[in-house]
Structures are given as C-alpha cells and as structure tokens.
Amino acid sequence: MAAVALVVMGLIWEFTLIPWILLGAFAALYFLEDLRKDKITQPIFKIFKSLLPPMNSTEREALEAGDVWWDGELFKGNPDWKQMLSYPKPELSKEENDFVNHQVEELCKMVNDWKVVHEDKDLPPEAWEYMKKEGFLGMIIPKEYGGLGFSAFAHSTVVSKLATRSGSLSVSVMVPNSLGPAELLLHYGTEEQKNHYLPRLAKGEEIPCFALTGPEAGSDAGAIPDLGVVCKGEFEGKETLGIRLSWNKRYITLAPIATVLGLAFKLHDPEGLLGDEEDLGITCALIPTDHEGVEVGNRHYPMGQAFMNGPTHGKDVFIPIDWIIGGQEYAGKGWRMLVECLSAGRGISLPSSAAATGKLSYRLTGAYSVLRQQFKTSIGQFEGVEEALARVAGDTYQLESMRVMTAGAVDLSCKPSVVTAIAKYHMTELARNIVTDAMDIHGGRGVIMGDRNYLSSGYMSMPISITVEGANILTRNLMIFGQGAIRCHPFVFREMQAANNPDERAGLNEFDSLFFRHIGYGVSNFVRTLSLSFTAGRIAHKPTSGKTAYYYQQLTRMSSALAMVSDISMMLLGGELKRKERLSARLGDVLSYLYMSSTVLKFYEDNGRPLSDLPYVEWCLQKNLFLTQKAFMDFFDNLPVSWLGATLKRLVFPYGRAYKMPSDKLDHKIVQSMLTDCELRDRLTNNIFIGEENDPAGRIEHAFKKVLASAPLALKLRDAMKAGKLKAGRTKEDTIATALATGVFTQEEANMYAEAEAARLDAIQVDDYSKEYIATGKEGKPKAKSKAA
Ligand SMILES: Cc1cc2nc3c(=O)[nH]c(=O)nc-3n(C[C@H](O)[C@H](O)[C@H](O)COP(=O)(O)OP(=O)(O)OC[C@H]3O[C@@H](n4cnc5c(N)ncnc54)[C@H](O)[C@@H]3O)c2cc1C
C-alpha cells in the first residue's frame, strides 16, 4: 500500500528518495526476521517488560477474568455500530412477564417499607415465606434444580421492581441471586454439591450468604488474613482430610439469618497433604452455619435499612476438604471464581436498583411537580425546578437504557467485566444525583420521614449502593480504565502475556508478531483521529439516518481519539499510569460515556425509534459528549508532560471545544413528558410498583391522574373569573360552591373538581406521629389522618 502511494505521489509531484529509503529499510527489517528480532524487538521487549506495572497473582487473575464485549469495539477506535445494533433486544419471556406482574406485584403489596424499616427492622414473616415459596431466592438457579431459571434481564427486572417498593426487600432477594453460593455452585460446584444445595437454595430451605470482607480487607479483598490450614481431623466420628479455619468477617448480607455460609479464606498446606504447593491462595468453601464453631447472628445496621447484615467469626473450625466449592481441585482458585462471578452479578443487582431509583423518582417527582402549587402555580412550571426535573428525566432515560443493554449482555453468555464495572459506577452515581434532585424538588415533603414518604429511604440507603460490589472511587479510578485499557486493547493484554511467558524465546516470538501489528494499529488510529478531528467527525460512517446519525459520527470520533490517546499515554507513562489514578480515571470516563451513549442509541432503536424519545436521546448524547470532552480536556491539562498534553488537545479538538451541555430548550422539552400522562412516561417507568390510593406512590399517582383529568375544569374556572362571571372564594371549596351556584360548573363537574382537589391536598401531606412512636417505633399508634388533613 505504502509503495503504491509513493508511486502515485511520484507521478503527481516530484520523485523524492528519502521516503523510498525509509520504506526499503522498514521492509528489509520486516522480512529479515532474525535481524529484526535481535536488533529491534529484543530491546523493545526489554523496555516493555521494565515498564509493566508490578502485578501480583490476585491482580493478574482479576485482569484475566471476564470477557470483552462491546467495550472492546469502543476502545479500538472504530466501533462497528452494525454489530451493536444487531444484538438481540432483551425481552421477558411470557413466564417471566407473568411473574413480574403477579408474584412480584403480590410480594410488593405484602411489604410496607416504613413499617419494615422503622417498626419491625425486618421483612414481615409472610413476605419471607412467600419469597421462599415462589422461588424469589432461586431466580438464577436452573429449572432442573427446582429454580426459576430466569434470564439476567428478568432477574434485573424483578430486583428493579422490588426496589421501587422497598430497598430492604430488593436487597434480601438480590443477594442470594447475585454473587453468592448459588452462582458459585452453578459455575464451579461438584455434581454432589449442586445436587445437595441447589434444590434447597431454590426453595429457600437454605438461606445463603457470602463472606469475603473483613476489618482489614475491604477494597483490597485479595488481602484477606482469614486462614485455613490443610490437616487431618475428626468429622462425624472419622478421621478426615480437612481444613482448620479461622475467620473474622464483617458487613455480610444475610449472615444473621443464613443457614449456609460461603466463605473466602487463604489456604495453606504446610504438610503437603494436597500437593507440592504450600500457599495455595484464596479458596471458597460452603459451611452450614449450625456447624460447630461458626458464629453468626449479630446484626449491623446499615443506614437504618432493615435487610439482614452482620459479622461472622470462627476460630479453629474444622471442615472436611470436600466443603471447598468445586472440591479439592478448586483449592486456591477462589479469587478467579469470585472475580468471574462478580463480573456478571455487578451488572445486575446495583444497576437494577439504580434504575429503580430513577424510574420512581421520574414518575413521582414529575407528578408531584404538577400537584404541588406555590405562588398559585404548579412548581414544575418554574424554570429553576425544571432544570432539576430535566436532570431526573434525562438521567432516568440513561439509566433504563443502560440497565437493559447491560443485563442483555449477561444473557449473551458473556461476563463483560469492564461494562459491568462501568454500569455499577455510573448508574449508582446517576441514581445518587437523581434522588438528590428529587428530594430538593419535594422540599419538606421529601424530608419528613414516614409512611407517606417514598424517597427518604432510597436517599438514606444510597451510600450502600455506592460502597458495595466495588466501592465507587476505587471502581472509577482503578478498575474501569485500569482493567478496560488492558482487556479491551487488541494487543496490550497479549503483549503482557508474552512478557510474562517463562519461556523467554517463545515470549519474544509472540511479542514480535504482536508489536508490529500494534504499530500498524497505532498508525491507523492516529490517521483516523486526525481526519475525524479536522472534519469534525462528518466523514465518519453513519449506520442510521435522521438526527441520531450525527451522534454516531461523534462517538466514532471520540472513540478514535480514545484509542490514540490511550496508546500514547500507555507508551509514555507505562506502569505509572496505574498509579496516576486521576489521569487514568479520566480515560475511563471517556470509555464509560461512549458505552453509556451506545446504550441510549440501542434503546432508542430497539423501541422502534419513537419520535417522543428523540429529545431524550439527544439530551443524553449531548450530555455524554460534553462530559467526554471535559474528561479529555482535564486529562490533557494534567498530563505530566505539558507539551504533549497541549499537542494532543490540538489533535483531538483542533477547533476548540466541540460539544455543549443540553440547552434550556431541550431541558424544557424532555420535562414535558414527566408532567403529562403519556405513553413515554408509562414505557420509561414500566415495571415499578405503584399500588393503591393509600400506598405511598399510589397516592401521588392517583392524585396526578385526577388533577390532569380535571385540568379543563381549572381552565373553565379561570376563564369565568377573567370574564367576571365568578369571584374566587376564601377557600377552594367556596370557589367550587360559587361556580356551581353561578352555573359555571355542573354538579358532576363540581364533584370531579372537588375530588381532584381533595386528592391533591392529600398527596402533599406529610406524616406526624406520637412521641412514643418516634422514640421506639412501637408504642403509640401513628395518628389517624383525615384525607385532606
Ligand atoms: C451494607 C453492606 C453490605 C455488604 N455485603 C457484603 C457481603 O455480603 N459480603 C462481603 O464479602 N462483603 C460485603 N460488603 C463489603 C463491601 O464489599 C465493602 O464494604 C467494600 O468492598 C468496600 O470496603 P470498605 O468498606 O472496607 O472500604 P475501604 O476499602 O476501606 O475503602 C475506603 C475508600 O477508599 C477507596 N479506595 C480503596 N482503595 C482504593 C484505591 N486503590 N484507589 C482509589 N480508591 C480506593 C474506596 O473506594 C473507598 O471510597 C458489604 C458492605 C456493606 C456496607
């Protein structure tokens, strides 16, 4: 290709020798394999090895776990959008849909979150029974073992709906279905373990928990000090090969009521009873909690939530060796098992709860903004409130798109470790912002806790979502790019494996073949980035027509820039990039916003490109592109080599900043569907629990519908007043009575208007309780309330 280009250039312009000499030297080196390896590859290989960040076996196993999916395309710089659009649309089967509409609805009705959290500090016994009987605790267990055998998407939808009723309820269901004994057994358990435990877990006869975290090992979970020593001991009256175990774990969800404890510990074999290796590494075992020496029962009290969570201890507890998950063969493989299972589960549990926070806040905050009037105006009409409503609206669209596509990825039988980390981090952060905005918009109605409050419990528990399954600061700063850049890069991971090859020559051969292709990849990214930057992305391929085409082009442009900037940064900073967390996190942000934007475009296409969604799609894409630009700019401004930062900035944004945040006009557009009873509002907030008129969400929803239905009457009243036919009374009741008396309203209209007004007044009320009840959660009944107290 290069030779043809030179010939053509020679025909058009003057012949110049230098490019031909360079090309000749390059070709000679390329074809003289031994010379190339010794003179070029070998020294580079040495430098590459010295630049690699030090990596222990737990870090390496974490890197190797999980799969690369659409993130790989986004990272490589030229995403194949057709591929993304061809992923099947995640959908519920009829059986799953029926379960969501019946069993999940029923379970939600059994649980009153205020009572659970404030009075009982536990779910009602009938809810626990129902969960066990209907298989809620075994959704991911295949039917052959008596489980529901649900897809990841169905699992996510169930958890999400439960979370709109009660966080304590959804966590209690989420944990047995996420990273825990069932998931580990399904992937690694022996046939005997599966046949024993899975049917019992599916029916709720066993309650599982999984204990990894301890006082000294939180984020750095690979550093657990809990120890198991292989030895012989007595079990059921016989001498048995086993493990003497000591552990001290905390924060363990379901531990206080668990019947089977999944435990991670480090395994030592000083007597060589299992083989030659003494330090076998992290190992996972299943231990019945009634086994001698196992301590469970005490509870922590996380943010006042009522789900079961507590510590577990054990000292010198002897367990038989075949209690290791997967048996003796899996001794020492626990870390990899955990990381692989986490890769999938992390994309379901917390993302589903985050989407639930968004959907509930969207639906009820929009409705409340219609119901609540100040200065004789619904507060949703004020521009300041509209600004916050727009964030709730747009981010909820983002959350639901991301929930659907990420759960769908897990159903494609892959364990996408990078996109699930992106989903965990960004979705919980978006949910935190949404619930804060929702609280602000509700004012005192959000702050006063009680039976009527549908926001405060979610607001209080938000730090839990931020902390668990990879605390967010760590996830952003260490995992998304740290893992993403290495796993998604088409060459770096394989080059690292070549560098770690104990056979030096084989490693060099492998590296040689990868390195030259890596150079080609780098050059093509550079050329593509330059052409896309200078044409403002307009020459990029458009996989669709219409307004979204522009966004695909801009995403390709940013993806190309990410590929180029990542390569240059890795080359420049090597292992230092891992320690420069704030720099690498920004590149991780770019990858995240590209992924988030993809999910929005896919959601839009999968829903048949509804016209009503277009402002939402544009809002999300504009916000994501703006944040991508910000992440890049902050990265360039903070690069230790300032001239390089300035040069990269010029290359990626030659005409200065290219993207802006959504305009006030677009904000206004997307808020309108929150304030009306429309198809988009229903579709975006489908599968949430609303309940009846006296349920916290139902009260708002019913008032909203009544007030919207009576809106023409409010106009009639206003027009009559303007025309001087009617004077406003001292109260609304007086006005309605006068409207009836003067013939402005018929009796039916007066009734309808009065009912809507009563519902509106009821919806804005807050709870008050006796002092005893506030103090104890038990004594003294809450005061009875009249409808419009
Ligand atoms: C309610 C609840 C339920 C839980 N359930 C379980 C369970 O069932 N089983 C279980 O095993 N564990 C469970 N956990 C533990 C949970 O996974 C840990 O809390 C989590 O891993 C963080 O550990 P830590 O709280 O000790 O925070 P720390 O590790 O002390 O971290 C403190 C802060 O430092 C940041 N940080 C740490 N290292 C880095 C780094 N290298 N770069 C940047 N930032 C960093 C973190 O992001 C965090 O912000 C639960 C925790 C809670 C609160």
XYZ file of N, CA and C in Angstrom, residues 226-314:
267
model
N -7.846 -14.111 56.670
C -8.509 -15.314 57.187
C -7.810 -16.566 56.645
N -7.554 -17.491 57.539
C -6.637 -18.566 57.205
C -7.254 -19.949 57.365
N -6.964 -20.807 56.415
C -7.341 -22.219 56.517
C -6.081 -23.055 56.368
N -5.900 -24.017 57.249
C -4.705 -24.867 57.161
C -5.159 -26.301 56.883
N -4.608 -26.884 55.834
C -4.981 -28.257 55.486
C -4.424 -29.194 56.558
N -5.261 -30.087 57.068
C -4.817 -31.003 58.126
C -5.786 -32.174 58.194
N -5.491 -33.105 59.066
C -6.447 -34.190 59.288
C -7.166 -33.916 60.593
N -8.416 -34.246 60.651
C -9.179 -34.007 61.878
C -10.343 -34.974 61.939
N -11.155 -34.797 62.970
C -12.272 -35.735 63.105
C -13.554 -35.086 62.593
N -14.254 -35.808 61.757
C -15.550 -35.322 61.282
C -16.529 -36.504 61.270
N -17.637 -36.325 61.927
C -18.649 -37.377 62.084
C -18.016 -38.683 62.569
N -17.109 -38.531 63.531
C -16.516 -39.699 64.183
C -15.400 -40.375 63.413
N -15.038 -39.823 62.232
C -13.984 -40.473 61.441
C -12.833 -39.502 61.196
N -11.620 -40.070 61.036
C -10.508 -39.202 60.662
C -10.720 -38.768 59.202
N -10.611 -37.460 58.993
C -10.967 -36.909 57.680
C -9.923 -35.866 57.267
N -9.643 -35.832 55.951
C -8.780 -34.762 55.423
C -9.627 -33.485 55.393
N -9.100 -32.427 55.965
C -9.920 -31.211 56.021
C -9.099 -29.947 56.206
N -9.757 -28.929 56.697
C -9.125 -27.605 56.856
C -9.480 -27.074 58.246
N -8.463 -26.558 58.933
C -8.747 -25.875 60.204
C -8.796 -24.379 59.895
N -9.933 -23.791 60.163
C -10.231 -22.447 59.643
C -10.465 -21.416 60.744
N -9.907 -20.236 60.553
C -10.245 -19.116 61.444
C -10.605 -17.915 60.564
N -11.660 -17.216 60.921
C -12.053 -16.048 60.139
C -12.710 -14.987 60.991
N -12.640 -13.781 60.473
C -13.282 -12.639 61.116
C -13.800 -11.747 60.000
N -15.092 -11.842 59.724
C -15.674 -11.130 58.581
C -16.711 -10.131 59.079
N -16.919 -9.077 58.289
C -17.974 -8.118 58.660
C -18.730 -7.655 57.410
N -19.817 -6.983 57.655
C -20.695 -6.424 56.601
C -21.388 -7.514 55.767
N -21.593 -8.667 56.251
C -22.050 -9.766 55.391
C -23.578 -9.816 55.310
N -24.092 -9.578 54.103
C -25.536 -9.522 53.916
C -26.131 -10.916 54.051
N -27.201 -10.979 54.806
C -27.963 -12.198 55.147
C -27.269 -13.071 56.188
N -26.033 -12.732 56.600
C -25.332 -13.581 57.583
C -26.163 -13.848 58.843
N -26.871 -12.825 59.394
C -27.579 -13.096 60.653
C -28.629 -14.197 60.548
N -29.143 -14.450 59.330
C -30.178 -15.492 59.228
C -29.733 -16.630 58.305
N -28.462 -16.602 57.916
C -28.013 -17.599 56.925
C -27.964 -19.001 57.539
N -28.268 -19.977 56.695
C -28.100 -21.375 57.120
C -26.854 -21.969 56.461
N -26.385 -21.308 55.381
C -25.154 -21.773 54.752
C -24.259 -20.567 54.448
N -23.027 -20.704 54.944
C -22.083 -19.598 54.841
C -21.053 -19.894 53.753
N -21.042 -19.049 52.722
C -19.959 -19.130 51.736
C -18.810 -18.324 52.300
N -17.636 -18.907 52.327
C -16.520 -18.240 52.998
C -15.294 -18.221 52.098
N -14.654 -17.036 52.027
C -13.387 -16.937 51.292
C -12.253 -16.827 52.299
N -11.219 -17.584 52.103
C -10.068 -17.575 53.022
C -8.826 -17.982 52.243
N -7.661 -17.787 52.870
C -6.406 -18.190 52.212
C -6.038 -19.579 52.706
N -5.682 -20.429 51.802
C -5.429 -21.822 52.162
C -3.929 -22.126 52.171
N -3.490 -22.730 53.295
C -2.086 -23.160 53.411
C -2.059 -24.673 53.540
N -1.018 -25.250 52.996
C -0.892 -26.709 53.091
C 0.544 -27.032 53.539
N 0.875 -26.728 54.810
C 2.277 -26.858 55.244
C 2.775 -28.293 55.207
N 1.859 -29.264 55.356
C 2.306 -30.665 55.381
C 2.272 -31.307 54.003
N 1.896 -30.539 53.000
C 1.848 -31.072 51.635
C 0.809 -32.175 51.475
N -0.327 -32.030 52.165
C -1.357 -33.077 52.084
C -2.123 -33.041 50.764
N -2.103 -31.873 50.111
C -2.812 -31.769 48.826
C -1.859 -31.788 47.634
N -0.587 -31.535 47.869
C 0.382 -31.484 46.757
C 1.628 -30.751 47.192
N 2.354 -30.204 46.164
C 3.639 -29.581 46.477
C 3.523 -28.142 46.968
N 2.433 -27.507 46.578
C 2.344 -26.073 46.888
C 1.936 -25.836 48.337
N 2.652 -24.892 49.003
C 2.289 -24.633 50.400
C 1.201 -23.551 50.497
N 1.440 -22.433 49.772
C 0.440 -21.353 49.795
C -0.467 -21.511 48.590
N -1.630 -22.054 48.811
C -2.500 -22.353 47.667
C -3.291 -21.132 47.202
N -3.496 -20.184 48.106
C -4.203 -18.958 47.707
C -5.658 -18.991 48.139
N -6.390 -17.988 47.624
C -7.775 -17.807 48.096
C -8.645 -18.986 47.658
N -9.445 -19.437 48.611
C -10.278 -20.626 48.401
C -11.666 -20.316 48.944
N -12.691 -20.902 48.309
C -14.063 -20.662 48.776
C -14.684 -21.978 49.238
N -15.334 -21.924 50.380
C -15.992 -23.137 50.884
C -17.415 -22.809 51.317
N -18.241 -23.836 51.385
C -19.607 -23.684 51.889
C -19.722 -24.390 53.234
N -20.160 -23.658 54.255
C -20.180 -24.217 55.608
C -21.576 -24.028 56.198
N -22.213 -25.090 56.622
C -23.519 -24.908 57.290
C -23.319 -24.077 58.553
N -24.226 -23.134 58.806
C -23.995 -22.235 59.950
C -24.246 -22.921 61.293
N -24.854 -24.125 61.258
C -25.005 -24.843 62.531
C -23.799 -25.749 62.804
N -22.787 -25.648 61.962
C -21.566 -26.427 62.180
C -20.839 -25.854 63.408
N -20.271 -26.752 64.177
C -19.649 -26.329 65.437
C -18.585 -25.237 65.221
N -18.694 -24.165 65.969
C -17.684 -23.102 65.911
C -18.049 -21.932 65.012
N -19.097 -22.084 64.175
C -19.484 -20.968 63.275
C -20.326 -19.966 64.065
N -19.884 -18.704 64.052
C -20.642 -17.677 64.780
C -21.321 -16.731 63.791
N -22.646 -16.720 63.822
C -23.427 -15.721 63.068
C -24.562 -15.268 63.977
N -25.269 -14.246 63.592
C -26.446 -13.868 64.378
C -26.536 -12.381 64.676
N -25.389 -11.774 65.053
C -25.467 -10.337 65.351
C -25.706 -9.534 64.079
N -26.282 -8.337 64.263
C -26.617 -7.515 63.089
C -25.875 -6.187 63.089
N -25.436 -5.776 61.886
C -25.075 -4.369 61.684
C -26.374 -3.640 61.344
N -26.273 -2.313 61.256
C -27.488 -1.528 60.996
C -27.169 -0.518 59.883
N -27.056 -0.996 58.613
C -26.561 -0.109 57.546
C -27.578 0.955 57.127
N -27.267 2.184 57.431
C -28.103 3.343 57.075
C -29.564 3.134 57.477
N -29.758 2.475 58.600
C -31.118 2.284 59.104
C -31.948 1.321 58.270
N -31.356 0.642 57.305
C -32.129 -0.279 56.467
C -32.344 -1.597 57.207
N -33.358 -2.330 56.789
C -33.758 -3.495 57.597
C -33.295 -4.827 57.021
N -32.567 -4.809 55.908
C -32.119 -6.116 55.406
C -31.072 -6.670 56.371
N -30.937 -7.977 56.375
C -30.054 -8.622 57.349
C -28.594 -8.466 56.919
N -27.791 -7.997 57.834
C -26.381 -7.782 57.536
C -25.627 -7.866 58.852
N -24.517 -8.570 58.870
C -23.803 -8.684 60.140
C -22.460 -9.367 60.001
N -21.783 -9.526 61.129
C -20.455 -10.154 61.099
C -20.555 -11.680 61.216
N -19.458 -12.340 60.961
C -19.354 -13.771 61.253
C -17.908 -14.071 61.656
N -17.787 -14.967 62.627
C -16.453 -15.326 63.124
C -16.343 -16.827 63.258
N -15.134 -17.283 63.348
C -14.888 -18.692 63.653
C -13.425 -18.842 64.040
